[in-house]
PDB file of C-alpha atoms in Angstrom:
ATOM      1  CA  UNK A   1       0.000   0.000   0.000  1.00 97.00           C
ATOM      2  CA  UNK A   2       1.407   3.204  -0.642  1.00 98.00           C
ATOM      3  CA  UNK A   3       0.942   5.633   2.062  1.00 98.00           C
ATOM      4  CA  UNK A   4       2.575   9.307   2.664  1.00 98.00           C
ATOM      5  CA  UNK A   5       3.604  10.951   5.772  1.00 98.00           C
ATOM      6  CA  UNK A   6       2.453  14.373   6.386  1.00 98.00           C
ATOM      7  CA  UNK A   7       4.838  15.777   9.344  1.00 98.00           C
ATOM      8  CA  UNK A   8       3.746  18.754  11.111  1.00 98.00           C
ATOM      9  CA  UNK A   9       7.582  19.642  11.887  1.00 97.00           C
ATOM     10  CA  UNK A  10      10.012  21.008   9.762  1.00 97.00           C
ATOM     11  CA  UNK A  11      12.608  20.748  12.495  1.00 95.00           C
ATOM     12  CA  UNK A  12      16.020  18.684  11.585  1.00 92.00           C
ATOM     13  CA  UNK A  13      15.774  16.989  15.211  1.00 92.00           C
ATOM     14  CA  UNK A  14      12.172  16.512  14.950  1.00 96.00           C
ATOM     15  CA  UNK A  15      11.217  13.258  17.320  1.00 97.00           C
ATOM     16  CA  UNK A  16       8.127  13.236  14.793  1.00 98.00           C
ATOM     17  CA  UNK A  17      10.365  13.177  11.345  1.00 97.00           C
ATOM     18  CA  UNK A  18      12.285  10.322  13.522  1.00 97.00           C
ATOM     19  CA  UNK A  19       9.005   8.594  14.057  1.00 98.00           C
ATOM     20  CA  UNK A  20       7.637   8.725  10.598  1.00 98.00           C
ATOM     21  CA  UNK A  21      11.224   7.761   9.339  1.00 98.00           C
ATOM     22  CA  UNK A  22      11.075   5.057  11.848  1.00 98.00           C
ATOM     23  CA  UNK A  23       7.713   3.706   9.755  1.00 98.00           C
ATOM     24  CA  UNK A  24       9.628   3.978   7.134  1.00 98.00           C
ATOM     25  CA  UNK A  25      11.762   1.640   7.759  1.00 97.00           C
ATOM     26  CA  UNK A  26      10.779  -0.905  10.032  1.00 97.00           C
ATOM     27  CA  UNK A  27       7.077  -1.826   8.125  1.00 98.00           C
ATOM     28  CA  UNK A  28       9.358  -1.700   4.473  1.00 98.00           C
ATOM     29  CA  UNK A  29       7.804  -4.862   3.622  1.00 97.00           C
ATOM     30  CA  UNK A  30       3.855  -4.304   4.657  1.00 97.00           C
ATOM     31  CA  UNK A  31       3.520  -0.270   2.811  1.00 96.00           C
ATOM     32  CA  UNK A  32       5.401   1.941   0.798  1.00 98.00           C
ATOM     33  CA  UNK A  33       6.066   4.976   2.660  1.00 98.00           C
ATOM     34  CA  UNK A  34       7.174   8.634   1.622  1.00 98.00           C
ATOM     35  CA  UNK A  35       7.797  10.995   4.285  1.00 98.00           C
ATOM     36  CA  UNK A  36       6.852  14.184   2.509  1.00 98.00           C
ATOM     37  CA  UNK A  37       8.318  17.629   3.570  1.00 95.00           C
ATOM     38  CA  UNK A  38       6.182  20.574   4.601  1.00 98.00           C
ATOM     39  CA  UNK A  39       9.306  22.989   3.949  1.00 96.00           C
ATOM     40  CA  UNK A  40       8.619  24.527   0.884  1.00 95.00           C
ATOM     41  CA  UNK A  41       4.955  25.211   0.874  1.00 98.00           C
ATOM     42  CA  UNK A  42       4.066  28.476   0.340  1.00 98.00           C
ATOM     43  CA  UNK A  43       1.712  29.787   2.921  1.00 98.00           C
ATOM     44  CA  UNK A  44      -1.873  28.938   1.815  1.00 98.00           C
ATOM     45  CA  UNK A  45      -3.216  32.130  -0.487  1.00 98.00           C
ATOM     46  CA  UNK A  46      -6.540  32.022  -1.901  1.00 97.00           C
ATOM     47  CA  UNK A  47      -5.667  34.498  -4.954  1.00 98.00           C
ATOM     48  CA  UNK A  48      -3.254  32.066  -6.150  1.00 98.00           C
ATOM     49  CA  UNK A  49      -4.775  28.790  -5.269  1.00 97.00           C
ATOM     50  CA  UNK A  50      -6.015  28.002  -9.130  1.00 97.00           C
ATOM     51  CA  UNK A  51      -2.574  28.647 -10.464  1.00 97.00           C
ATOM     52  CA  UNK A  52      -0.744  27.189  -7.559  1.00 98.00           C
ATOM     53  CA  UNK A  53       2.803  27.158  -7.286  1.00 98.00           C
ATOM     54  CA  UNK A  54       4.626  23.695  -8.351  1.00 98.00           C
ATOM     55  CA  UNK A  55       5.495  22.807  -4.812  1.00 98.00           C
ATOM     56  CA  UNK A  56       2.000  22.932  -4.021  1.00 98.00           C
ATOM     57  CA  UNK A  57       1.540  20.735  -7.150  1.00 98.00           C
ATOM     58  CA  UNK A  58       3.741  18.296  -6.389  1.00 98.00           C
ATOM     59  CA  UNK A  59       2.618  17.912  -2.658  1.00 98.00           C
ATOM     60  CA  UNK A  60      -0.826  17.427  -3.559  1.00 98.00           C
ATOM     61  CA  UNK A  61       0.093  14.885  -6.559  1.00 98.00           C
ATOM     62  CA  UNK A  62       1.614  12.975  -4.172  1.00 98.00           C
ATOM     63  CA  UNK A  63      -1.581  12.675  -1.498  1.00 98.00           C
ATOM     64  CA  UNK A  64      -3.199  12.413  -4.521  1.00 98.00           C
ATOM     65  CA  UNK A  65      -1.322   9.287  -5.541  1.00 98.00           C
ATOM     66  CA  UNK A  66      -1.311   7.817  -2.260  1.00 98.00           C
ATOM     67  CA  UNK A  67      -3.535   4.937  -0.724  1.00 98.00           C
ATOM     68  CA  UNK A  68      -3.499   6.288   2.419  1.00 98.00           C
ATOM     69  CA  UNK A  69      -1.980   9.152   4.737  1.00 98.00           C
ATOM     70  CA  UNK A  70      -0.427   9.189   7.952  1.00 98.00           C
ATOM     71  CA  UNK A  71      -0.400  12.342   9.964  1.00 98.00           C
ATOM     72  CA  UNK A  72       2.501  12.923  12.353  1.00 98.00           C
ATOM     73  CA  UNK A  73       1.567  15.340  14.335  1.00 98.00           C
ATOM     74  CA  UNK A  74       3.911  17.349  17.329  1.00 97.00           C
ATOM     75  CA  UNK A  75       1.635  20.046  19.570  1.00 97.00           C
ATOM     76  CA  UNK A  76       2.333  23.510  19.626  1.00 95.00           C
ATOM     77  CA  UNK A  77       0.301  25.433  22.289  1.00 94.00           C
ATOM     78  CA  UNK A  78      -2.111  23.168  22.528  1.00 94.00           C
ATOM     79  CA  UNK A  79      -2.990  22.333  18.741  1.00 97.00           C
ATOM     80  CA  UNK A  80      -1.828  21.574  15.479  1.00 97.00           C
ATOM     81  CA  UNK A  81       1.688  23.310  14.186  1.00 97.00           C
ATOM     82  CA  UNK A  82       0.776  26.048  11.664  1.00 98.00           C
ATOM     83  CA  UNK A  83       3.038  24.451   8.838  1.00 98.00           C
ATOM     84  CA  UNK A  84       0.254  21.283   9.154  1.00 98.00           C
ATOM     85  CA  UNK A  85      -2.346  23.376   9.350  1.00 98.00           C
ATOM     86  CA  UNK A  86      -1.034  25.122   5.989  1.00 98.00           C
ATOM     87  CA  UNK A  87      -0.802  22.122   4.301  1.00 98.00           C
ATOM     88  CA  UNK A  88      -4.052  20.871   5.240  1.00 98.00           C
ATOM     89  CA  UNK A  89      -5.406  24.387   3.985  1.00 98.00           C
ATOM     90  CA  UNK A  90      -4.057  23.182   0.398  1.00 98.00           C
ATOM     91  CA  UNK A  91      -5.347  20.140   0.129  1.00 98.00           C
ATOM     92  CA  UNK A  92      -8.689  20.929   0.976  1.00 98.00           C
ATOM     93  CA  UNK A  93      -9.025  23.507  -2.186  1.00 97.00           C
ATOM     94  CA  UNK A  94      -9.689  23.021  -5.507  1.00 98.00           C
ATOM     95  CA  UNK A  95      -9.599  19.523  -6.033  1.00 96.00           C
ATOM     96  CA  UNK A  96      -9.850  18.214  -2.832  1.00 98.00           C
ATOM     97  CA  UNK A  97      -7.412  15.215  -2.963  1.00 98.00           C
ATOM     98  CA  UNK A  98      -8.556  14.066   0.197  1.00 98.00           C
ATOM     99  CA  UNK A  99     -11.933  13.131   0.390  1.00 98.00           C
ATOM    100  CA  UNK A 100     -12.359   9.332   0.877  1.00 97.00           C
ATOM    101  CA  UNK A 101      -8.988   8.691   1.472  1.00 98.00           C
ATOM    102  CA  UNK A 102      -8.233   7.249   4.351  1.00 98.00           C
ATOM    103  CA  UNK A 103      -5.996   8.132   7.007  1.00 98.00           C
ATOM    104  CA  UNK A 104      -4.514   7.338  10.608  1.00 98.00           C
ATOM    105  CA  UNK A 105      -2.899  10.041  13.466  1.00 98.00           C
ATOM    106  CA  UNK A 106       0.062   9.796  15.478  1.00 98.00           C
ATOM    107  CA  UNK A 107       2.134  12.170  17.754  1.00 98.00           C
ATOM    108  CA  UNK A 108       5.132  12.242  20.019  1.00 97.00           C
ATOM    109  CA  UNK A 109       5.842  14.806  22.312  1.00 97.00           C
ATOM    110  CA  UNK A 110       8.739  14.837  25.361  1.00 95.00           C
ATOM    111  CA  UNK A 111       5.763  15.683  27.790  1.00 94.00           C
ATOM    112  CA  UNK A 112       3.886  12.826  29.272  1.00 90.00           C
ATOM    113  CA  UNK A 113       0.691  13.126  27.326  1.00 90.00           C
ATOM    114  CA  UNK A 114       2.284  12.647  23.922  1.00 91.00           C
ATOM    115  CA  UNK A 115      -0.338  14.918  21.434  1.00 97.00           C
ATOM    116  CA  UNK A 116      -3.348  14.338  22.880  1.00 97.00           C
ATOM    117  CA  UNK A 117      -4.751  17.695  22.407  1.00 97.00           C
ATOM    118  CA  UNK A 118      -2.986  18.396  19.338  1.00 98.00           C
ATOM    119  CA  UNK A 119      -4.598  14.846  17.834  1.00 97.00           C
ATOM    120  CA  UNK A 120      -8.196  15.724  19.116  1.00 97.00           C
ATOM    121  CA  UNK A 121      -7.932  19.383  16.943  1.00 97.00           C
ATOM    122  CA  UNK A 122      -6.550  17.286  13.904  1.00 98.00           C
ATOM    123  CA  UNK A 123      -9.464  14.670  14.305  1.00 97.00           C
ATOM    124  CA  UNK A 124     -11.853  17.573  13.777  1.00 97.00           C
ATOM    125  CA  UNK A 125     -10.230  19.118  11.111  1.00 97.00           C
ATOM    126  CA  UNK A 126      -9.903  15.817   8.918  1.00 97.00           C
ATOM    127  CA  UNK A 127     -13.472  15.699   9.550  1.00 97.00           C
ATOM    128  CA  UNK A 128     -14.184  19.348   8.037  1.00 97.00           C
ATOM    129  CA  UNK A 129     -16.019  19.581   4.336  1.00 96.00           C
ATOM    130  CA  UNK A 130     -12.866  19.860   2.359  1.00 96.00           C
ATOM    131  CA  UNK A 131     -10.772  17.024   3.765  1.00 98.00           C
ATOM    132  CA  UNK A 132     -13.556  14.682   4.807  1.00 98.00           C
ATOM    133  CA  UNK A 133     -10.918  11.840   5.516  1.00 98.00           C
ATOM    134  CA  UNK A 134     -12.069   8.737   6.788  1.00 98.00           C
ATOM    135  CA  UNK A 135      -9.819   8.275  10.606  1.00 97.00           C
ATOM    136  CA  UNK A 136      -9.236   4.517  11.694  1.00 94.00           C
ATOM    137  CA  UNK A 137     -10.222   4.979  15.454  1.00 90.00           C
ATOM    138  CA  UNK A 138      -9.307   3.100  18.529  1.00 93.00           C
ATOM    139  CA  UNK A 139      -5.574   2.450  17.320  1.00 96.00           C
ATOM    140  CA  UNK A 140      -4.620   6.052  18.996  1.00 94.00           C
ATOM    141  CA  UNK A 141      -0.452   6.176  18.992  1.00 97.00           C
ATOM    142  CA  UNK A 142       0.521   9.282  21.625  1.00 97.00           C
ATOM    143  CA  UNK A 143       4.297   8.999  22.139  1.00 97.00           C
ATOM    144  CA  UNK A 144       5.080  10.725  25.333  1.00 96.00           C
ATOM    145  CA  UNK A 145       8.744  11.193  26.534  1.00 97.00           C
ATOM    146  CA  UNK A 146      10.014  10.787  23.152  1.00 97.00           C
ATOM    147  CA  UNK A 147      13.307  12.016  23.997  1.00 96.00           C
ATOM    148  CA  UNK A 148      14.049   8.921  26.054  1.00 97.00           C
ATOM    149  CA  UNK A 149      12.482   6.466  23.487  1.00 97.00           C
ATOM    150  CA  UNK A 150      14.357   6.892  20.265  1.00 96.00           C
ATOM    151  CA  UNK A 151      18.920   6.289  20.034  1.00 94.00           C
ATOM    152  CA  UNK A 152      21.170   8.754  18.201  1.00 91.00           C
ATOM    153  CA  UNK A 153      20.902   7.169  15.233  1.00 91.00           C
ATOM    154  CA  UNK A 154      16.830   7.516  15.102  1.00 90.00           C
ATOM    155  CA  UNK A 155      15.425   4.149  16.017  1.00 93.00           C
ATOM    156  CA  UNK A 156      12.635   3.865  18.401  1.00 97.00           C
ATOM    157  CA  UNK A 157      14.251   1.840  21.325  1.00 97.00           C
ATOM    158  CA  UNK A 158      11.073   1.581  23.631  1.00 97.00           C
ATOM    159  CA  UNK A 159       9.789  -2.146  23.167  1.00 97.00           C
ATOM    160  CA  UNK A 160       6.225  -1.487  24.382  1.00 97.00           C
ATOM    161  CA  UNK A 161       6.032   1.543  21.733  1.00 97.00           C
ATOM    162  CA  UNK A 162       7.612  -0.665  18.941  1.00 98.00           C
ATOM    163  CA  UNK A 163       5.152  -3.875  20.094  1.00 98.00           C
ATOM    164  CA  UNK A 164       2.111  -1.461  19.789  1.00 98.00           C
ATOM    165  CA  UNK A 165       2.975   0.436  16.961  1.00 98.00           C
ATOM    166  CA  UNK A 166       3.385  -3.334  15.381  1.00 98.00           C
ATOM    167  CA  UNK A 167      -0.484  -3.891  16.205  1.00 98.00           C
ATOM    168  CA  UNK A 168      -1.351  -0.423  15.195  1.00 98.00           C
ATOM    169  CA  UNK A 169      -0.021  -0.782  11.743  1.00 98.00           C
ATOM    170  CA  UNK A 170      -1.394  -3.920  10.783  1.00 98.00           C
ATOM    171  CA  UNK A 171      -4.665  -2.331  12.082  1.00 98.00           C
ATOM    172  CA  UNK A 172      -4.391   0.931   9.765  1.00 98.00           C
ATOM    173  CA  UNK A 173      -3.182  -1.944   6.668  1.00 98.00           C
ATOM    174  CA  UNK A 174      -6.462  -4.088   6.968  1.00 97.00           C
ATOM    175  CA  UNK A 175      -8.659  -1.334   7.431  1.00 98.00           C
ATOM    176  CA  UNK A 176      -7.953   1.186   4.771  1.00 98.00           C
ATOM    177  CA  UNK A 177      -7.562  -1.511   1.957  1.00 96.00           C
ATOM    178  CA  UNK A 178     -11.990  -1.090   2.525  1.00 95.00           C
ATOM    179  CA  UNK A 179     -10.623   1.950   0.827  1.00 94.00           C
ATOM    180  CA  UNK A 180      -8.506   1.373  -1.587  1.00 88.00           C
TER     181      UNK A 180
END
């Protein structure tokens, strides 16, 4: 299944680039996974969003070409990151690559609750007109003291995370092929 990663960071020591990059790697054999950068979108403009820029093209050609999406999402006062939120604001104009295609959330934070909050606000806003993305629920993946879980060299380290990430996955596989 081909799925891409939508990272709300654009940080090089992002714990939530090392997590989708972590994906990546260890599930090579169940999906095909592209961790897509959020670093050269243009900030959302309306006047411009018919003629969009070729970043904005090739970012939404490659949702559009995925199975599936998998939102990695840090918290930032609370909520989303404004670089996700940007992203999301492109892909829900115009045509829409979204709707119907499924997706799954995930978040690490170094604070004990992971992205809870951050996660809920997401939820809502995959739900809105212009996105209308089908969530898998119950498989909920909140990383929390991320900075002791991952080694220098970006591998996740904490068995219980790895062993439920494991289940998680094969969750997110078997229910978005309904979708596919």
């Amino acid at each position: 299944m081909k799925v891409v990663a939508i990272v709300g960071s654009i940080r090089k020591e992002s714990y939530n680039i090392q997590l989708a990059q972590f994906i990546q790697k260890r599930y090579t054999e169940k999906l095909d996974l592209e961790v897509l950068s959020l670093k050269d979108l243009p900030m959302y403009n309306q006047d411009i969003e018919n003629e969009a820029p070729q970043a904005v093209l090739d970012f939404k050609g490659k949702v559009k070409a995925a199975d599936a999406v998998l939102w990695v999402t840090p918290e930032y006062n609370g909520t989303v990151p404004g670089v996700m939120v940007n992203a999301i604001d492109w892909l829900s104009r115009v045509d829409k690559v979204m709707i119907g295609k499924p997706s799954i959330i995930m978040g690490a934070s170094m604070g004990n609750l992971g992205t809870v909050k951050a996660q809920l606000h997401l939820r809502d806003i995959l739900f809105s007109p212009g996105i209308n993305s089908p969530l898998l629920s119950g498989n909920d993946v909140y990383i929390g003291a991320v900075h002791t879980k991952f080694d220098e060299e970006g591998n996740l380290t904490d068995e219980g995370t790895v062993k439920f990430l494991d289940v998680v996955i094969d969750n997110f596989l078997s229910w978005a092929k309904k979708y596919v």
